Amino acid sequence: MKIWIKYLVALVVGLAFGAVVPIKSSVLSAMLELAINISRYALVPLVLFSVPIAVFELHEERKLLRLSLRVVGYAVLAVFALTLVGTLGAFVLSPGRIPLSSEAQYTPSILPSLGQLLLAIVPANPLSAIVQGEYLLPVAAIALILGLAFSFDRLATKPAVTLFDSLSRIGWQINSFLVEFLPLPMLFAAAATMAALGQVSQLGQYVRLIGAIAAETLFVALVLLPAVLFITNGRKNPYPTIYGLLGPALVALASGHLYAPGGALAKHLKDNLGVRRRAGALSLPLAYAFGRAGTA
């Protein structure tokens, strides 16, 4: 059975379970957090050990700068394009004002300053970024430095390169296993999400907003992205590429978390779309850091 079918079955079963079985709020939070943790369990080690090898090999072939600039450029353009889609969708679809709920109790988050962001990317102790693992960019920065350092003396760095390459392949195997195992945590995540929605007494007031977001998402996935791929990929049929990314899309839908589909995305890039391991290993954290299109 194809992976995306397993994900879809888990998503449907989880939604049905969450709709009919009453679950306590504390249990909901624990279920969702556990599912997300399992989904992203191998992501940081995968980035830490795979990116240095990718940087080393791409640097040797003089492709590192070109690939990095292209990934960052595409990611930033995607944010601007999807911000435009979101803005136009608000006018065209007219979802109306978002009602305030007296049930929700939360403290608004404070956006970090530029200095705080730079300190997060370059911490005093690089190991702290690896241990925390809340942001991929600091981990990718450490991995990038290691990959460039591997090139200064091939004889001296050969043992380290061999070690990182071996750990990278082990990480890929662990990640592959977790991707196959994901239907179970996806079921928990979908059940927790559905049960949490069922506890919102004013959910009906958000129907127009949810419908507008769903319409914009389908427009991007089925019209905008295929059009871009068709133009930039020699006018080839773009929908096999979209189909190849269906699995990670379902993981993202079930979890609602940025990093949860990362492991599935890494595997699907290589297995379904034929992206070479080194190109995918470097592109993934860069796209995550600069292409926050979901926020748009």
mmCIF file of C-alpha atoms in Angstrom:
data_model
loop_
_atom_site.group_PDB
_atom_site.id
_atom_site.type_symbol
_atom_site.label_atom_id
_atom_site.label_comp_id
_atom_site.label_asym_id
_atom_site.label_seq_id
_atom_site.Cartn_x
_atom_site.Cartn_y
_atom_site.Cartn_z
ATOM 1 C CA MET A 1 0.000 0.000 0.000
ATOM 2 C CA LYS A 2 1.298 3.456 -0.905
ATOM 3 C CA ILE A 3 2.367 5.656 1.989
ATOM 4 C CA TRP A 4 -0.073 8.449 1.201
ATOM 5 C CA ILE A 5 -2.990 5.990 1.292
ATOM 6 C CA LYS A 6 -1.908 4.884 4.788
ATOM 7 C CA TYR A 7 -1.752 8.532 5.816
ATOM 8 C CA LEU A 8 -5.190 9.237 4.345
ATOM 9 C CA VAL A 9 -6.751 6.240 6.124
ATOM 10 C CA ALA A 10 -5.148 7.298 9.416
ATOM 11 C CA LEU A 11 -6.398 10.861 8.910
ATOM 12 C CA VAL A 12 -9.994 9.766 8.224
ATOM 13 C CA VAL A 13 -10.060 7.248 11.097
ATOM 14 C CA GLY A 14 -8.527 9.794 13.482
ATOM 15 C CA LEU A 15 -11.056 12.480 12.548
ATOM 16 C CA ALA A 16 -13.936 10.031 13.000
ATOM 17 C CA PHE A 17 -12.552 8.853 16.351
ATOM 18 C CA GLY A 18 -12.116 12.399 17.624
ATOM 19 C CA ALA A 19 -15.636 13.327 16.522
ATOM 20 C CA VAL A 20 -17.446 10.554 18.410
ATOM 21 C CA VAL A 21 -15.236 9.796 21.440
ATOM 22 C CA PRO A 22 -15.063 12.421 24.237
ATOM 23 C CA ILE A 23 -11.461 13.163 25.182
ATOM 24 C CA LYS A 24 -10.182 15.365 28.025
ATOM 25 C CA SER A 25 -8.243 18.511 27.148
ATOM 26 C CA SER A 26 -5.119 17.311 28.973
ATOM 27 C CA VAL A 27 -5.197 14.037 27.050
ATOM 28 C CA LEU A 28 -5.707 15.948 23.786
ATOM 29 C CA SER A 29 -2.611 18.064 24.375
ATOM 30 C CA ALA A 30 -0.499 15.035 25.287
ATOM 31 C CA MET A 31 -1.709 13.071 22.234
ATOM 32 C CA LEU A 32 -0.977 15.912 19.849
ATOM 33 C CA GLU A 33 2.444 16.691 21.329
ATOM 34 C CA LEU A 34 3.426 13.015 21.259
ATOM 35 C CA ALA A 35 2.349 12.672 17.618
ATOM 36 C CA ILE A 36 4.322 15.765 16.601
ATOM 37 C CA ASN A 37 7.413 14.623 18.518
ATOM 38 C CA ILE A 38 7.356 11.244 16.771
ATOM 39 C CA SER A 39 6.900 12.917 13.387
ATOM 40 C CA ARG A 40 9.949 15.169 13.820
ATOM 41 C CA TYR A 41 12.046 12.763 15.905
ATOM 42 C CA ALA A 42 14.765 12.179 13.283
ATOM 43 C CA LEU A 43 14.686 15.601 11.601
ATOM 44 C CA VAL A 44 17.425 17.393 13.564
ATOM 45 C CA PRO A 45 19.913 14.461 13.425
ATOM 46 C CA LEU A 46 19.149 14.111 9.723
ATOM 47 C CA VAL A 47 19.983 17.777 9.106
ATOM 48 C CA LEU A 48 23.043 17.730 11.387
ATOM 49 C CA PHE A 49 24.698 14.736 9.701
ATOM 50 C CA SER A 50 23.410 15.035 6.115
ATOM 51 C CA VAL A 51 23.941 18.744 5.434
ATOM 52 C CA PRO A 52 27.748 18.669 6.059
ATOM 53 C CA ILE A 53 28.129 15.833 3.528
ATOM 54 C CA ALA A 54 25.881 17.672 1.057
ATOM 55 C CA VAL A 55 27.852 20.916 1.505
ATOM 56 C CA PHE A 56 31.176 19.102 1.166
ATOM 57 C CA GLU A 57 30.185 17.341 -2.070
ATOM 58 C CA LEU A 58 28.466 20.382 -3.602
ATOM 59 C CA HIS A 59 31.445 22.592 -2.705
ATOM 60 C CA GLU A 60 33.804 20.163 -4.400
ATOM 61 C CA GLU A 61 31.659 20.336 -7.556
ATOM 62 C CA ARG A 62 31.305 24.148 -7.321
ATOM 63 C CA LYS A 63 27.509 23.931 -7.088
ATOM 64 C CA LEU A 64 27.022 24.951 -3.461
ATOM 65 C CA LEU A 65 26.484 28.695 -3.911
ATOM 66 C CA ARG A 66 24.245 28.326 -6.960
ATOM 67 C CA LEU A 67 21.976 25.763 -5.329
ATOM 68 C CA SER A 68 21.761 27.693 -2.049
ATOM 69 C CA LEU A 69 20.873 30.972 -3.770
ATOM 70 C CA ARG A 70 18.237 29.286 -5.913
ATOM 71 C CA VAL A 71 16.570 27.599 -2.929
ATOM 72 C CA VAL A 72 16.531 30.789 -0.853
ATOM 73 C CA GLY A 73 15.337 32.829 -3.838
ATOM 74 C CA TYR A 74 12.474 30.447 -4.615
ATOM 75 C CA ALA A 75 11.487 30.332 -0.944
ATOM 76 C CA VAL A 76 11.355 34.119 -0.580
ATOM 77 C CA LEU A 77 9.428 34.485 -3.844
ATOM 78 C CA ALA A 78 6.942 31.873 -2.609
ATOM 79 C CA VAL A 79 6.316 33.890 0.555
ATOM 80 C CA PHE A 80 5.616 37.057 -1.444
ATOM 81 C CA ALA A 81 3.433 35.233 -3.969
ATOM 82 C CA LEU A 82 1.353 33.472 -1.334
ATOM 83 C CA THR A 83 1.025 36.648 0.704
ATOM 84 C CA LEU A 84 -0.523 38.174 -2.417
ATOM 85 C CA VAL A 85 -2.830 35.160 -2.797
ATOM 86 C CA GLY A 86 -3.922 35.444 0.829
ATOM 87 C CA THR A 87 -4.571 39.174 0.521
ATOM 88 C CA LEU A 88 -6.530 38.879 -2.731
ATOM 89 C CA GLY A 89 -8.442 35.900 -1.332
ATOM 90 C CA ALA A 90 -9.605 38.005 1.608
ATOM 91 C CA PHE A 91 -11.148 40.525 -0.824
ATOM 92 C CA VAL A 92 -12.513 38.071 -3.399
ATOM 93 C CA LEU A 93 -13.901 35.425 -1.029
ATOM 94 C CA SER A 94 -14.928 37.878 1.707
ATOM 95 C CA PRO A 95 -14.717 35.558 4.724
ATOM 96 C CA GLY A 96 -15.937 38.387 6.953
ATOM 97 C CA ARG A 97 -14.639 39.512 10.314
ATOM 98 C CA ILE A 98 -13.069 36.872 12.528
ATOM 99 C CA PRO A 99 -15.196 36.704 15.698
ATOM 100 C CA LEU A 100 -13.436 36.916 19.045
ATOM 101 C CA SER A 101 -13.991 34.010 21.392
ATOM 102 C CA SER A 102 -14.306 34.544 25.132
ATOM 103 C CA GLU A 103 -13.450 30.866 25.638
ATOM 104 C CA ALA A 104 -9.838 31.190 24.534
ATOM 105 C CA GLN A 105 -7.334 32.251 27.168
ATOM 106 C CA TYR A 106 -3.896 33.011 25.784
ATOM 107 C CA THR A 107 -1.082 35.508 25.908
ATOM 108 C CA PRO A 108 -0.108 37.117 22.581
ATOM 109 C CA SER A 109 3.428 36.206 21.557
ATOM 110 C CA ILE A 110 6.003 38.948 21.084
ATOM 111 C CA LEU A 111 7.841 38.977 17.759
ATOM 112 C CA PRO A 112 11.616 38.682 18.259
ATOM 113 C CA SER A 113 13.839 41.532 17.174
ATOM 114 C CA LEU A 114 16.466 41.233 14.462
ATOM 115 C CA GLY A 115 19.171 41.020 17.123
ATOM 116 C CA GLN A 116 17.376 38.186 18.903
ATOM 117 C CA LEU A 117 17.014 36.302 15.632
ATOM 118 C CA LEU A 118 20.729 36.671 14.897
ATOM 119 C CA LEU A 119 21.616 35.469 18.398
ATOM 120 C CA ALA A 120 19.341 32.456 17.887
ATOM 121 C CA ILE A 121 21.112 31.627 14.632
ATOM 122 C CA VAL A 122 24.587 32.120 16.152
ATOM 123 C CA PRO A 123 24.309 31.126 19.840
ATOM 124 C CA ALA A 124 27.211 31.317 22.278
ATOM 125 C CA ASN A 125 27.133 27.533 22.555
ATOM 126 C CA PRO A 126 26.425 25.886 19.170
ATOM 127 C CA LEU A 127 25.500 22.638 20.914
ATOM 128 C CA SER A 128 22.523 24.369 22.556
ATOM 129 C CA ALA A 129 20.900 24.841 19.139
ATOM 130 C CA ILE A 130 21.289 21.130 18.456
ATOM 131 C CA VAL A 131 19.946 20.097 21.862
ATOM 132 C CA GLN A 132 16.904 22.381 21.731
ATOM 133 C CA GLY A 133 16.121 21.693 18.073
ATOM 134 C CA GLU A 134 13.320 24.289 17.979
ATOM 135 C CA TYR A 135 14.782 26.016 14.916
ATOM 136 C CA LEU A 136 16.404 24.289 11.974
ATOM 137 C CA LEU A 137 18.379 27.295 10.727
ATOM 138 C CA PRO A 138 20.944 27.298 13.602
ATOM 139 C CA VAL A 139 21.423 23.542 13.142
ATOM 140 C CA ALA A 140 21.805 24.049 9.390
ATOM 141 C CA ALA A 141 24.328 26.857 10.006
ATOM 142 C CA ILE A 142 26.475 24.559 12.171
ATOM 143 C CA ALA A 143 26.197 21.822 9.564
ATOM 144 C CA LEU A 144 27.162 24.281 6.809
ATOM 145 C CA ILE A 145 30.305 25.325 8.697
ATOM 146 C CA LEU A 146 31.261 21.697 9.249
ATOM 147 C CA GLY A 147 30.740 20.877 5.570
ATOM 148 C CA LEU A 148 32.968 23.749 4.471
ATOM 149 C CA ALA A 149 35.609 22.744 7.040
ATOM 150 C CA PHE A 150 35.691 19.243 5.570
ATOM 151 C CA SER A 151 37.184 20.727 2.391
ATOM 152 C CA PHE A 152 40.314 22.349 3.832
ATOM 153 C CA ASP A 153 42.427 19.165 3.944
ATOM 154 C CA ARG A 154 40.929 16.022 2.446
ATOM 155 C CA LEU A 155 43.500 13.735 4.046
ATOM 156 C CA ALA A 156 42.981 15.131 7.545
ATOM 157 C CA THR A 157 39.183 15.323 7.320
ATOM 158 C CA LYS A 158 38.585 12.005 5.536
ATOM 159 C CA PRO A 159 37.796 10.072 8.779
ATOM 160 C CA ALA A 160 35.282 12.741 9.827
ATOM 161 C CA VAL A 161 33.681 12.762 6.377
ATOM 162 C CA THR A 162 33.361 8.989 6.468
ATOM 163 C CA LEU A 163 31.855 9.122 9.966
ATOM 164 C CA PHE A 164 29.300 11.806 9.048
ATOM 165 C CA ASP A 165 28.399 10.002 5.833
ATOM 166 C CA SER A 166 27.780 6.805 7.794
ATOM 167 C CA LEU A 167 25.702 8.633 10.422
ATOM 168 C CA SER A 168 23.776 10.366 7.646
ATOM 169 C CA ARG A 169 22.860 7.032 6.060
ATOM 170 C CA ILE A 170 21.851 5.660 9.465
ATOM 171 C CA GLY A 171 19.712 8.750 9.987
ATOM 172 C CA TRP A 172 18.038 8.196 6.627
ATOM 173 C CA GLN A 173 17.216 4.617 7.600
ATOM 174 C CA ILE A 174 15.746 5.696 10.943
ATOM 175 C CA ASN A 175 13.774 8.434 9.220
ATOM 176 C CA SER A 176 12.468 5.977 6.623
ATOM 177 C CA PHE A 177 11.213 3.706 9.395
ATOM 178 C CA LEU A 178 9.491 6.605 11.154
ATOM 179 C CA VAL A 179 7.847 7.700 7.896
ATOM 180 C CA GLU A 180 6.371 4.219 7.533
ATOM 181 C CA PHE A 181 5.309 4.325 11.210
ATOM 182 C CA LEU A 182 3.683 7.778 10.923
ATOM 183 C CA PRO A 183 0.068 6.617 10.314
ATOM 184 C CA LEU A 184 -0.309 5.778 14.018
ATOM 185 C CA PRO A 185 0.792 9.198 15.388
ATOM 186 C CA MET A 186 -1.174 10.838 12.548
ATOM 187 C CA LEU A 187 -4.294 9.065 13.789
ATOM 188 C CA PHE A 188 -3.689 10.474 17.287
ATOM 189 C CA ALA A 189 -3.025 13.972 15.930
ATOM 190 C CA ALA A 190 -6.160 13.977 13.771
ATOM 191 C CA ALA A 191 -8.275 12.677 16.669
ATOM 192 C CA ALA A 192 -6.906 15.332 19.020
ATOM 193 C CA THR A 193 -7.508 18.109 16.487
ATOM 194 C CA MET A 194 -11.071 17.015 15.744
ATOM 195 C CA ALA A 195 -11.907 16.610 19.429
ATOM 196 C CA ALA A 196 -10.499 20.074 20.171
ATOM 197 C CA LEU A 197 -12.616 21.587 17.382
ATOM 198 C CA GLY A 198 -15.673 19.827 18.749
ATOM 199 C CA GLN A 199 -15.193 21.648 22.059
ATOM 200 C CA VAL A 200 -15.445 25.081 20.395
ATOM 201 C CA SER A 201 -19.032 26.200 20.934
ATOM 202 C CA GLN A 202 -18.880 28.968 18.279
ATOM 203 C CA LEU A 203 -17.289 26.878 15.538
ATOM 204 C CA GLY A 204 -20.085 27.708 13.095
ATOM 205 C CA GLN A 205 -19.004 31.349 13.027
ATOM 206 C CA TYR A 206 -15.684 30.316 11.468
ATOM 207 C CA VAL A 207 -17.162 28.326 8.568
ATOM 208 C CA ARG A 208 -16.672 31.125 6.011
ATOM 209 C CA LEU A 209 -13.096 31.703 7.154
ATOM 210 C CA ILE A 210 -12.244 27.985 6.994
ATOM 211 C CA GLY A 211 -13.884 27.764 3.565
ATOM 212 C CA ALA A 212 -11.840 30.709 2.277
ATOM 213 C CA ILE A 213 -8.582 29.207 3.541
ATOM 214 C CA ALA A 214 -9.469 25.830 2.017
ATOM 215 C CA ALA A 215 -10.269 27.460 -1.341
ATOM 216 C CA GLU A 216 -6.971 29.379 -1.349
ATOM 217 C CA THR A 217 -5.043 26.225 -0.439
ATOM 218 C CA LEU A 218 -6.646 24.236 -3.265
ATOM 219 C CA PHE A 219 -5.974 27.095 -5.694
ATOM 220 C CA VAL A 220 -2.283 27.120 -4.738
ATOM 221 C CA ALA A 221 -1.912 23.315 -4.821
ATOM 222 C CA LEU A 222 -3.907 22.605 -7.987
ATOM 223 C CA VAL A 223 -3.501 25.771 -10.071
ATOM 224 C CA LEU A 224 -0.677 28.099 -8.999
ATOM 225 C CA LEU A 225 2.062 25.564 -8.220
ATOM 226 C CA PRO A 226 1.296 23.395 -11.306
ATOM 227 C CA ALA A 227 1.417 26.520 -13.474
ATOM 228 C CA VAL A 228 4.823 27.512 -12.093
ATOM 229 C CA LEU A 229 6.160 23.965 -12.525
ATOM 230 C CA PHE A 230 4.774 23.782 -16.060
ATOM 231 C CA ILE A 231 6.510 27.013 -17.078
ATOM 232 C CA THR A 232 9.852 26.325 -15.351
ATOM 233 C CA ASN A 233 10.132 22.600 -16.122
ATOM 234 C CA GLY A 234 10.019 22.519 -19.901
ATOM 235 C CA ARG A 235 6.208 22.396 -20.126
ATOM 236 C CA LYS A 236 6.053 18.908 -18.660
ATOM 237 C CA ASN A 237 2.988 17.633 -16.810
ATOM 238 C CA PRO A 238 3.356 19.119 -13.281
ATOM 239 C CA TYR A 239 0.766 16.990 -11.499
ATOM 240 C CA PRO A 240 3.013 13.929 -10.918
ATOM 241 C CA THR A 241 5.221 16.247 -8.849
ATOM 242 C CA ILE A 242 2.219 17.474 -6.856
ATOM 243 C CA TYR A 243 1.096 13.866 -6.411
ATOM 244 C CA GLY A 244 4.569 12.916 -5.164
ATOM 245 C CA LEU A 245 4.215 15.429 -2.331
ATOM 246 C CA LEU A 246 0.753 14.263 -1.235
ATOM 247 C CA GLY A 247 2.131 12.251 1.701
ATOM 248 C CA PRO A 248 3.905 15.152 3.467
ATOM 249 C CA ALA A 249 0.882 17.375 2.746
ATOM 250 C CA LEU A 250 -1.381 14.964 4.629
ATOM 251 C CA VAL A 251 1.065 14.868 7.567
ATOM 252 C CA ALA A 252 1.020 18.670 7.671
ATOM 253 C CA LEU A 253 -2.785 18.706 7.555
ATOM 254 C CA ALA A 254 -3.103 16.204 10.393
ATOM 255 C CA SER A 255 -0.515 17.821 12.677
ATOM 256 C CA GLY A 256 -0.710 21.541 11.927
ATOM 257 C CA HIS A 257 2.975 21.773 12.865
ATOM 258 C CA LEU A 258 5.763 23.233 10.752
ATOM 259 C CA TYR A 259 8.367 20.514 11.326
ATOM 260 C CA ALA A 260 6.088 17.454 11.564
ATOM 261 C CA PRO A 261 6.135 16.705 7.795
ATOM 262 C CA GLY A 262 9.897 17.335 7.512
ATOM 263 C CA GLY A 263 10.979 13.697 7.718
ATOM 264 C CA ALA A 264 8.286 12.566 5.290
ATOM 265 C CA LEU A 265 9.219 15.399 2.937
ATOM 266 C CA ALA A 266 12.904 14.410 2.948
ATOM 267 C CA LYS A 267 12.021 10.821 2.045
ATOM 268 C CA HIS A 268 9.468 11.777 -0.616
ATOM 269 C CA LEU A 269 11.877 14.206 -2.297
ATOM 270 C CA LYS A 270 14.359 11.390 -2.801
ATOM 271 C CA ASP A 271 12.075 8.410 -3.422
ATOM 272 C CA ASN A 272 9.154 9.989 -5.300
ATOM 273 C CA LEU A 273 10.690 12.967 -7.082
ATOM 274 C CA GLY A 274 14.216 11.669 -7.675
ATOM 275 C CA VAL A 275 15.937 14.583 -5.916
ATOM 276 C CA ARG A 276 19.504 13.565 -5.071
ATOM 277 C CA ARG A 277 20.138 13.077 -1.365
ATOM 278 C CA ARG A 278 22.709 15.871 -1.112
ATOM 279 C CA ALA A 279 20.505 18.398 -2.927
ATOM 280 C CA GLY A 280 17.475 17.515 -0.817
ATOM 281 C CA ALA A 281 19.466 17.536 2.415
ATOM 282 C CA LEU A 282 20.629 21.123 1.845
ATOM 283 C CA SER A 283 17.419 22.436 0.300
ATOM 284 C CA LEU A 284 15.093 21.242 3.063
ATOM 285 C CA PRO A 285 16.382 23.363 6.006
ATOM 286 C CA LEU A 286 16.916 26.416 3.761
ATOM 287 C CA ALA A 287 13.367 26.190 2.425
ATOM 288 C CA TYR A 288 12.062 25.718 5.968
ATOM 289 C CA ALA A 289 13.901 28.813 7.192
ATOM 290 C CA PHE A 290 13.053 31.226 4.370
ATOM 291 C CA GLY A 291 9.864 29.838 2.834
ATOM 292 C CA ARG A 292 7.287 30.259 5.582
ATOM 293 C CA ALA A 293 4.485 30.313 3.034
ATOM 294 C CA GLY A 294 1.889 28.869 5.417
ATOM 295 C CA THR A 295 2.117 32.001 7.523
ATOM 296 C CA ALA A 296 1.099 34.016 4.480
#
